[in-house]
């Protein structure tokens, strides 16, 4: 045994498996040529940021559009960031938006797939097998430097003005310890981290082809980065190389804050003898800063919409959020949508090259517009289902009212839907209550305010006349014709053009007459199709409301 092998045996006495064993345990995936294997790898912070949903959606799209796979891995090596059961919140977030992973973590303590475990804290034995091999090959070594020694090193480098700071080359005190020195320290129980013995050179550069940004040239890594911390837990960097290799990932899609670490990551893949993955570094989701007028990152602290749960609570349908995210993900999505109005989102031919390099601007106003369109394409039954689901969680009072009679709710929510020009007034489920309030006695408060050109007396007269001719069995055309027919006798014209030509000749036009009727029955001047509303309310209620209004106007 040479010294490296002796050191490896000393550091990892319990590791019996080899890297070759792992290669066999996690064989290359049987997927078609060109299939991308991607993953989303959050820390278990319990919080799903809209930027996380964005990246995860990109990862799923990249996999789906190439016949590949995407999985969810939990990266819990940084205990400082972790909260108790920080996994469920993230999984719920994905579930709420219909983002399905093909494998990986599925719950607090559950997972599916052949390439697990998918939680890093359960993979210690895998990292140790790889670490042992690196030590055997002289590519990793234990470092016994204390916090104080590392601080002193940093200060010396500051004072000397070295361009690169960190643990490397001549500064790396533990790099060239003899085996006897290492053995003595280990046996004495001195704490240590395991470091990479970098083979990089300061003057050498390398390029990699970022899937979104194209070719990027960077200097090689020269620092002896930490691979395993004193407790044997890997750093993000080492875990990334081991996990993405053995989980057979082809494309790593992650935030662009990791670009600076690519030289180290490539060095790690090479040292381990793994083929490097391809990288796609995603720019953060931005928002317009009201104060400066510029762009800034969406902030967890300042912006409620940074949390995915905000969209669930507001009641944005998942389809709308995903549809909107796709407009941010690929610049050609809107063209595709126009050409494929009914196409399923996951059929969109996603491409990395069409992604923004500078950060997509998240605009709540645009999201609302998209949402209005998405909801306008839904039928009454779907809107009913979503409304009930939302109200049950977030507006129990409204739920108690609207869940009482689901068939009635469906009638209410079917008004002006499924037609050539469906209504587009609802962007979020939290608006439904207000938009249907006049169709429920428990929610309805009359508001008899009239447009300026109509007096209370006129209104009473119009309503009395209408009550005499109203026939609940009329179809839409007959129903409106009856209102038109009323006009002349009351001094109004059924013809708006005629009124505009000579306004002094009439008291008003058919629009004024229907406004009076609308206000009397709904308390509003603008509503969807009034005939449909009358049909849903039913004759008795319509008549009662008209009678109440007449009584009000007569004082
Ligand atoms: N766990 C890392 C993070 O939360 C993920 C980076 C990656 O996707 O590789 O930032």
mmCIF file of C-alpha atoms in Angstrom, residues 227-462:
data_model
loop_
_atom_site.group_PDB
_atom_site.id
_atom_site.type_symbol
_atom_site.label_atom_id
_atom_site.label_comp_id
_atom_site.label_asym_id
_atom_site.label_seq_id
_atom_site.Cartn_x
_atom_site.Cartn_y
_atom_site.Cartn_z
ATOM 1 C CA UNK A 227 -15.185 18.439 -0.116
ATOM 2 C CA UNK A 228 -16.254 17.031 3.244
ATOM 3 C CA UNK A 229 -16.809 19.158 6.325
ATOM 4 C CA UNK A 230 -15.519 18.139 9.780
ATOM 5 C CA UNK A 231 -18.686 16.112 10.376
ATOM 6 C CA UNK A 232 -18.184 14.183 7.138
ATOM 7 C CA UNK A 233 -21.058 15.998 5.413
ATOM 8 C CA UNK A 234 -20.203 17.115 1.878
ATOM 9 C CA UNK A 235 -20.165 20.691 0.679
ATOM 10 C CA UNK A 236 -22.652 21.683 -2.005
ATOM 11 C CA UNK A 237 -19.859 21.494 -4.579
ATOM 12 C CA UNK A 238 -18.800 17.915 -3.878
ATOM 13 C CA UNK A 239 -22.374 16.690 -3.462
ATOM 14 C CA UNK A 240 -23.279 18.329 -6.789
ATOM 15 C CA UNK A 241 -20.583 16.387 -8.656
ATOM 16 C CA UNK A 242 -21.385 13.044 -6.990
ATOM 17 C CA UNK A 243 -25.161 13.346 -7.167
ATOM 18 C CA UNK A 244 -25.501 14.709 -10.662
ATOM 19 C CA UNK A 245 -23.114 12.032 -11.897
ATOM 20 C CA UNK A 246 -24.705 9.032 -10.192
ATOM 21 C CA UNK A 247 -28.229 10.262 -10.783
ATOM 22 C CA UNK A 248 -27.191 10.450 -14.439
ATOM 23 C CA UNK A 249 -28.153 14.070 -14.913
ATOM 24 C CA UNK A 250 -27.295 15.503 -18.312
ATOM 25 C CA UNK A 251 -28.309 19.149 -17.802
ATOM 26 C CA UNK A 252 -27.969 21.114 -14.575
ATOM 27 C CA UNK A 253 -30.400 24.034 -14.580
ATOM 28 C CA UNK A 254 -29.717 26.349 -11.669
ATOM 29 C CA UNK A 255 -29.465 29.989 -10.618
ATOM 30 C CA UNK A 256 -26.768 32.115 -12.219
ATOM 31 C CA UNK A 257 -25.179 32.800 -8.827
ATOM 32 C CA UNK A 258 -23.468 29.439 -9.411
ATOM 33 C CA UNK A 259 -21.601 30.499 -12.551
ATOM 34 C CA UNK A 260 -18.621 31.559 -10.430
ATOM 35 C CA UNK A 261 -18.381 28.006 -9.095
ATOM 36 C CA UNK A 262 -18.269 26.298 -12.502
ATOM 37 C CA UNK A 263 -14.430 26.126 -12.585
ATOM 38 C CA UNK A 264 -14.471 24.230 -9.296
ATOM 39 C CA UNK A 265 -17.319 22.012 -10.423
ATOM 40 C CA UNK A 266 -15.602 21.070 -13.671
ATOM 41 C CA UNK A 267 -12.406 20.384 -11.712
ATOM 42 C CA UNK A 268 -14.358 18.129 -9.358
ATOM 43 C CA UNK A 269 -16.010 16.168 -12.154
ATOM 44 C CA UNK A 270 -12.572 15.646 -13.737
ATOM 45 C CA UNK A 271 -10.877 14.655 -10.461
ATOM 46 C CA UNK A 272 -13.626 12.119 -9.776
ATOM 47 C CA UNK A 273 -13.331 10.727 -13.298
ATOM 48 C CA UNK A 274 -16.893 11.770 -14.141
ATOM 49 C CA UNK A 275 -18.028 13.256 -17.419
ATOM 50 C CA UNK A 276 -19.065 16.872 -16.676
ATOM 51 C CA UNK A 277 -22.739 17.762 -17.028
ATOM 52 C CA UNK A 278 -23.996 20.564 -19.245
ATOM 53 C CA UNK A 279 -25.001 23.744 -17.446
ATOM 54 C CA UNK A 280 -27.883 26.151 -18.003
ATOM 55 C CA UNK A 281 -27.610 29.133 -15.667
ATOM 56 C CA UNK A 282 -30.946 30.845 -15.218
ATOM 57 C CA UNK A 283 -31.081 34.581 -14.523
ATOM 58 C CA UNK A 284 -33.195 35.531 -11.513
ATOM 59 C CA UNK A 285 -36.811 36.599 -11.833
ATOM 60 C CA UNK A 286 -36.873 40.401 -11.655
ATOM 61 C CA UNK A 287 -39.422 43.043 -10.847
ATOM 62 C CA UNK A 288 -39.721 46.705 -11.661
ATOM 63 C CA UNK A 289 -38.657 48.720 -8.654
ATOM 64 C CA UNK A 290 -41.347 51.319 -7.951
ATOM 65 C CA UNK A 291 -38.813 53.567 -6.182
ATOM 66 C CA UNK A 292 -35.988 53.602 -8.696
ATOM 67 C CA UNK A 293 -37.831 52.628 -11.884
ATOM 68 C CA UNK A 294 -35.072 50.071 -12.492
ATOM 69 C CA UNK A 295 -35.077 46.282 -12.319
ATOM 70 C CA UNK A 296 -34.299 44.319 -9.188
ATOM 71 C CA UNK A 297 -34.524 40.726 -8.000
ATOM 72 C CA UNK A 298 -37.866 39.690 -6.539
ATOM 73 C CA UNK A 299 -37.200 39.704 -2.836
ATOM 74 C CA UNK A 300 -38.539 37.246 -0.314
ATOM 75 C CA UNK A 301 -38.561 40.022 2.276
ATOM 76 C CA UNK A 302 -40.110 42.883 0.280
ATOM 77 C CA UNK A 303 -42.415 41.238 -2.250
ATOM 78 C CA UNK A 304 -45.309 39.040 -1.189
ATOM 79 C CA UNK A 305 -45.447 37.643 -4.730
ATOM 80 C CA UNK A 306 -41.952 36.151 -4.272
ATOM 81 C CA UNK A 307 -43.593 33.261 -2.417
ATOM 82 C CA UNK A 308 -45.470 30.785 -4.537
ATOM 83 C CA UNK A 309 -48.070 30.491 -1.762
ATOM 84 C CA UNK A 310 -49.157 34.077 -2.566
ATOM 85 C CA UNK A 311 -50.594 32.932 -5.893
ATOM 86 C CA UNK A 312 -52.445 30.085 -4.241
ATOM 87 C CA UNK A 313 -53.944 32.377 -1.598
ATOM 88 C CA UNK A 314 -54.933 35.056 -4.119
ATOM 89 C CA UNK A 315 -56.554 32.333 -6.173
ATOM 90 C CA UNK A 316 -54.641 32.463 -9.433
ATOM 91 C CA UNK A 317 -55.419 29.285 -11.348
ATOM 92 C CA UNK A 318 -52.313 27.154 -11.761
ATOM 93 C CA UNK A 319 -52.819 27.109 -15.519
ATOM 94 C CA UNK A 320 -52.548 30.908 -15.580
ATOM 95 C CA UNK A 321 -49.384 31.046 -13.512
ATOM 96 C CA UNK A 322 -47.694 28.405 -15.666
ATOM 97 C CA UNK A 323 -48.948 30.045 -18.854
ATOM 98 C CA UNK A 324 -47.512 33.365 -17.680
ATOM 99 C CA UNK A 325 -44.229 31.811 -16.569
ATOM 100 C CA UNK A 326 -43.897 30.306 -20.040
ATOM 101 C CA UNK A 327 -44.159 33.753 -21.616
ATOM 102 C CA UNK A 328 -41.180 34.688 -19.411
ATOM 103 C CA UNK A 329 -39.284 31.464 -20.052
ATOM 104 C CA UNK A 330 -39.352 31.498 -23.854
ATOM 105 C CA UNK A 331 -39.806 34.640 -25.916
ATOM 106 C CA UNK A 332 -41.615 32.737 -28.692
ATOM 107 C CA UNK A 333 -44.249 31.203 -26.424
ATOM 108 C CA UNK A 334 -46.903 33.801 -27.192
ATOM 109 C CA UNK A 335 -46.588 33.133 -30.947
ATOM 110 C CA UNK A 336 -46.884 29.419 -30.282
ATOM 111 C CA UNK A 337 -49.969 30.023 -28.141
ATOM 112 C CA UNK A 338 -51.624 32.028 -30.914
ATOM 113 C CA UNK A 339 -50.964 29.187 -33.350
ATOM 114 C CA UNK A 340 -52.013 26.532 -30.795
ATOM 115 C CA UNK A 341 -54.811 28.072 -28.734
ATOM 116 C CA UNK A 342 -55.723 24.734 -27.166
ATOM 117 C CA UNK A 343 -52.232 23.214 -27.006
ATOM 118 C CA UNK A 344 -51.173 21.668 -23.688
ATOM 119 C CA UNK A 345 -48.432 23.682 -21.973
ATOM 120 C CA UNK A 346 -46.057 20.785 -21.824
ATOM 121 C CA UNK A 347 -46.306 20.327 -25.595
ATOM 122 C CA UNK A 348 -44.588 23.659 -26.137
ATOM 123 C CA UNK A 349 -41.221 23.057 -27.850
ATOM 124 C CA UNK A 350 -39.074 24.611 -25.131
ATOM 125 C CA UNK A 351 -35.579 25.835 -25.986
ATOM 126 C CA UNK A 352 -32.751 27.091 -23.746
ATOM 127 C CA UNK A 353 -31.605 29.454 -26.464
ATOM 128 C CA UNK A 354 -34.825 31.454 -26.233
ATOM 129 C CA UNK A 355 -34.324 32.231 -22.547
ATOM 130 C CA UNK A 356 -33.470 35.658 -21.215
ATOM 131 C CA UNK A 357 -29.866 36.180 -20.092
ATOM 132 C CA UNK A 358 -30.625 39.263 -18.064
ATOM 133 C CA UNK A 359 -33.605 38.148 -16.004
ATOM 134 C CA UNK A 360 -37.257 38.044 -16.948
ATOM 135 C CA UNK A 361 -39.440 40.798 -15.547
ATOM 136 C CA UNK A 362 -42.297 39.491 -13.451
ATOM 137 C CA UNK A 363 -45.331 41.711 -13.888
ATOM 138 C CA UNK A 364 -48.422 41.042 -11.786
ATOM 139 C CA UNK A 365 -50.600 43.162 -14.081
ATOM 140 C CA UNK A 366 -49.659 40.986 -17.059
ATOM 141 C CA UNK A 367 -50.216 37.863 -15.009
ATOM 142 C CA UNK A 368 -53.741 39.079 -14.237
ATOM 143 C CA UNK A 369 -54.393 39.630 -17.955
ATOM 144 C CA UNK A 370 -53.160 36.149 -18.782
ATOM 145 C CA UNK A 371 -55.265 34.788 -15.964
ATOM 146 C CA UNK A 372 -58.411 36.535 -17.232
ATOM 147 C CA UNK A 373 -57.898 34.920 -20.617
ATOM 148 C CA UNK A 374 -57.182 31.514 -19.145
ATOM 149 C CA UNK A 375 -60.307 31.651 -16.953
ATOM 150 C CA UNK A 376 -62.401 32.919 -19.860
ATOM 151 C CA UNK A 377 -61.570 29.698 -21.722
ATOM 152 C CA UNK A 378 -62.791 27.496 -18.851
ATOM 153 C CA UNK A 379 -66.328 26.123 -18.750
ATOM 154 C CA UNK A 380 -68.726 26.750 -15.873
ATOM 155 C CA UNK A 381 -68.090 23.349 -14.314
ATOM 156 C CA UNK A 382 -64.326 23.944 -14.130
ATOM 157 C CA UNK A 383 -64.743 27.446 -12.710
ATOM 158 C CA UNK A 384 -67.146 26.005 -10.123
ATOM 159 C CA UNK A 385 -64.666 23.351 -9.079
ATOM 160 C CA UNK A 386 -61.815 25.821 -8.678
ATOM 161 C CA UNK A 387 -63.985 28.374 -6.878
ATOM 162 C CA UNK A 388 -65.151 25.796 -4.340
ATOM 163 C CA UNK A 389 -61.619 24.516 -3.835
ATOM 164 C CA UNK A 390 -60.262 28.020 -3.263
ATOM 165 C CA UNK A 391 -63.146 29.239 -1.063
ATOM 166 C CA UNK A 392 -62.979 26.154 1.132
ATOM 167 C CA UNK A 393 -59.420 27.069 2.141
ATOM 168 C CA UNK A 394 -59.382 30.827 2.017
ATOM 169 C CA UNK A 395 -62.929 32.192 2.406
ATOM 170 C CA UNK A 396 -64.981 29.832 4.579
ATOM 171 C CA UNK A 397 -67.912 32.291 4.837
ATOM 172 C CA UNK A 398 -68.275 32.426 1.090
ATOM 173 C CA UNK A 399 -67.767 28.676 0.907
ATOM 174 C CA UNK A 400 -70.654 28.092 3.304
ATOM 175 C CA UNK A 401 -72.906 30.087 0.977
ATOM 176 C CA UNK A 402 -71.797 28.858 -2.418
ATOM 177 C CA UNK A 403 -71.291 25.195 -1.524
ATOM 178 C CA UNK A 404 -74.904 24.937 -0.315
ATOM 179 C CA UNK A 405 -76.169 24.379 -3.829
ATOM 180 C CA UNK A 406 -73.454 23.377 -6.246
ATOM 181 C CA UNK A 407 -75.824 23.110 -9.212
ATOM 182 C CA UNK A 408 -76.941 26.705 -8.644
ATOM 183 C CA UNK A 409 -73.302 27.843 -8.352
ATOM 184 C CA UNK A 410 -72.585 26.153 -11.656
ATOM 185 C CA UNK A 411 -75.469 28.050 -13.278
ATOM 186 C CA UNK A 412 -74.164 31.289 -11.781
ATOM 187 C CA UNK A 413 -70.638 30.672 -13.005
ATOM 188 C CA UNK A 414 -71.775 29.543 -16.441
ATOM 189 C CA UNK A 415 -73.226 32.956 -17.269
ATOM 190 C CA UNK A 416 -71.440 34.275 -20.367
ATOM 191 C CA UNK A 417 -69.097 31.325 -20.587
ATOM 192 C CA UNK A 418 -68.590 28.910 -23.458
ATOM 193 C CA UNK A 419 -69.759 31.590 -25.908
ATOM 194 C CA UNK A 420 -67.790 33.126 -28.773
ATOM 195 C CA UNK A 421 -67.064 36.152 -26.586
ATOM 196 C CA UNK A 422 -66.786 34.824 -23.065
ATOM 197 C CA UNK A 423 -66.609 37.163 -20.082
ATOM 198 C CA UNK A 424 -63.108 38.175 -19.046
ATOM 199 C CA UNK A 425 -63.743 39.914 -15.753
ATOM 200 C CA UNK A 426 -62.258 37.359 -13.373
ATOM 201 C CA UNK A 427 -58.490 37.043 -12.865
ATOM 202 C CA UNK A 428 -58.413 35.303 -9.469
ATOM 203 C CA UNK A 429 -60.828 33.125 -7.527
ATOM 204 C CA UNK A 430 -60.853 35.673 -4.715
ATOM 205 C CA UNK A 431 -62.840 37.953 -7.068
ATOM 206 C CA UNK A 432 -65.646 35.486 -7.614
ATOM 207 C CA UNK A 433 -67.513 36.350 -4.432
ATOM 208 C CA UNK A 434 -67.842 39.988 -5.396
ATOM 209 C CA UNK A 435 -68.655 39.203 -8.998
ATOM 210 C CA UNK A 436 -71.566 36.917 -8.098
ATOM 211 C CA UNK A 437 -72.787 38.621 -4.938
ATOM 212 C CA UNK A 438 -76.099 39.818 -6.461
ATOM 213 C CA UNK A 439 -76.975 36.236 -7.303
ATOM 214 C CA UNK A 440 -77.020 35.257 -3.620
ATOM 215 C CA UNK A 441 -79.451 36.854 -1.180
ATOM 216 C CA UNK A 442 -76.924 36.430 1.657
ATOM 217 C CA UNK A 443 -74.382 38.507 -0.247
ATOM 218 C CA UNK A 444 -76.654 40.969 -2.028
ATOM 219 C CA UNK A 445 -77.008 44.563 -0.893
ATOM 220 C CA UNK A 446 -79.130 46.672 -3.214
ATOM 221 C CA UNK A 447 -77.645 49.871 -4.566
ATOM 222 C CA UNK A 448 -80.291 51.933 -6.303
ATOM 223 C CA UNK A 449 -78.041 54.787 -7.425
ATOM 224 C CA UNK A 450 -79.029 55.910 -10.928
ATOM 225 C CA UNK A 451 -77.144 57.613 -13.736
ATOM 226 C CA UNK A 452 -77.568 61.413 -13.573
ATOM 227 C CA UNK A 453 -79.948 61.627 -16.497
ATOM 228 C CA UNK A 454 -82.554 59.409 -14.831
ATOM 229 C CA UNK A 455 -84.670 60.544 -11.921
ATOM 230 C CA UNK A 456 -86.120 58.288 -9.253
ATOM 231 C CA UNK A 457 -89.567 58.983 -10.614
ATOM 232 C CA UNK A 458 -88.525 57.961 -14.162
ATOM 233 C CA UNK A 459 -86.999 54.806 -12.746
ATOM 234 C CA UNK A 460 -90.145 53.899 -10.844
ATOM 235 C CA UNK A 461 -92.190 54.443 -13.994
ATOM 236 C CA UNK A 462 -89.865 52.308 -16.140
#
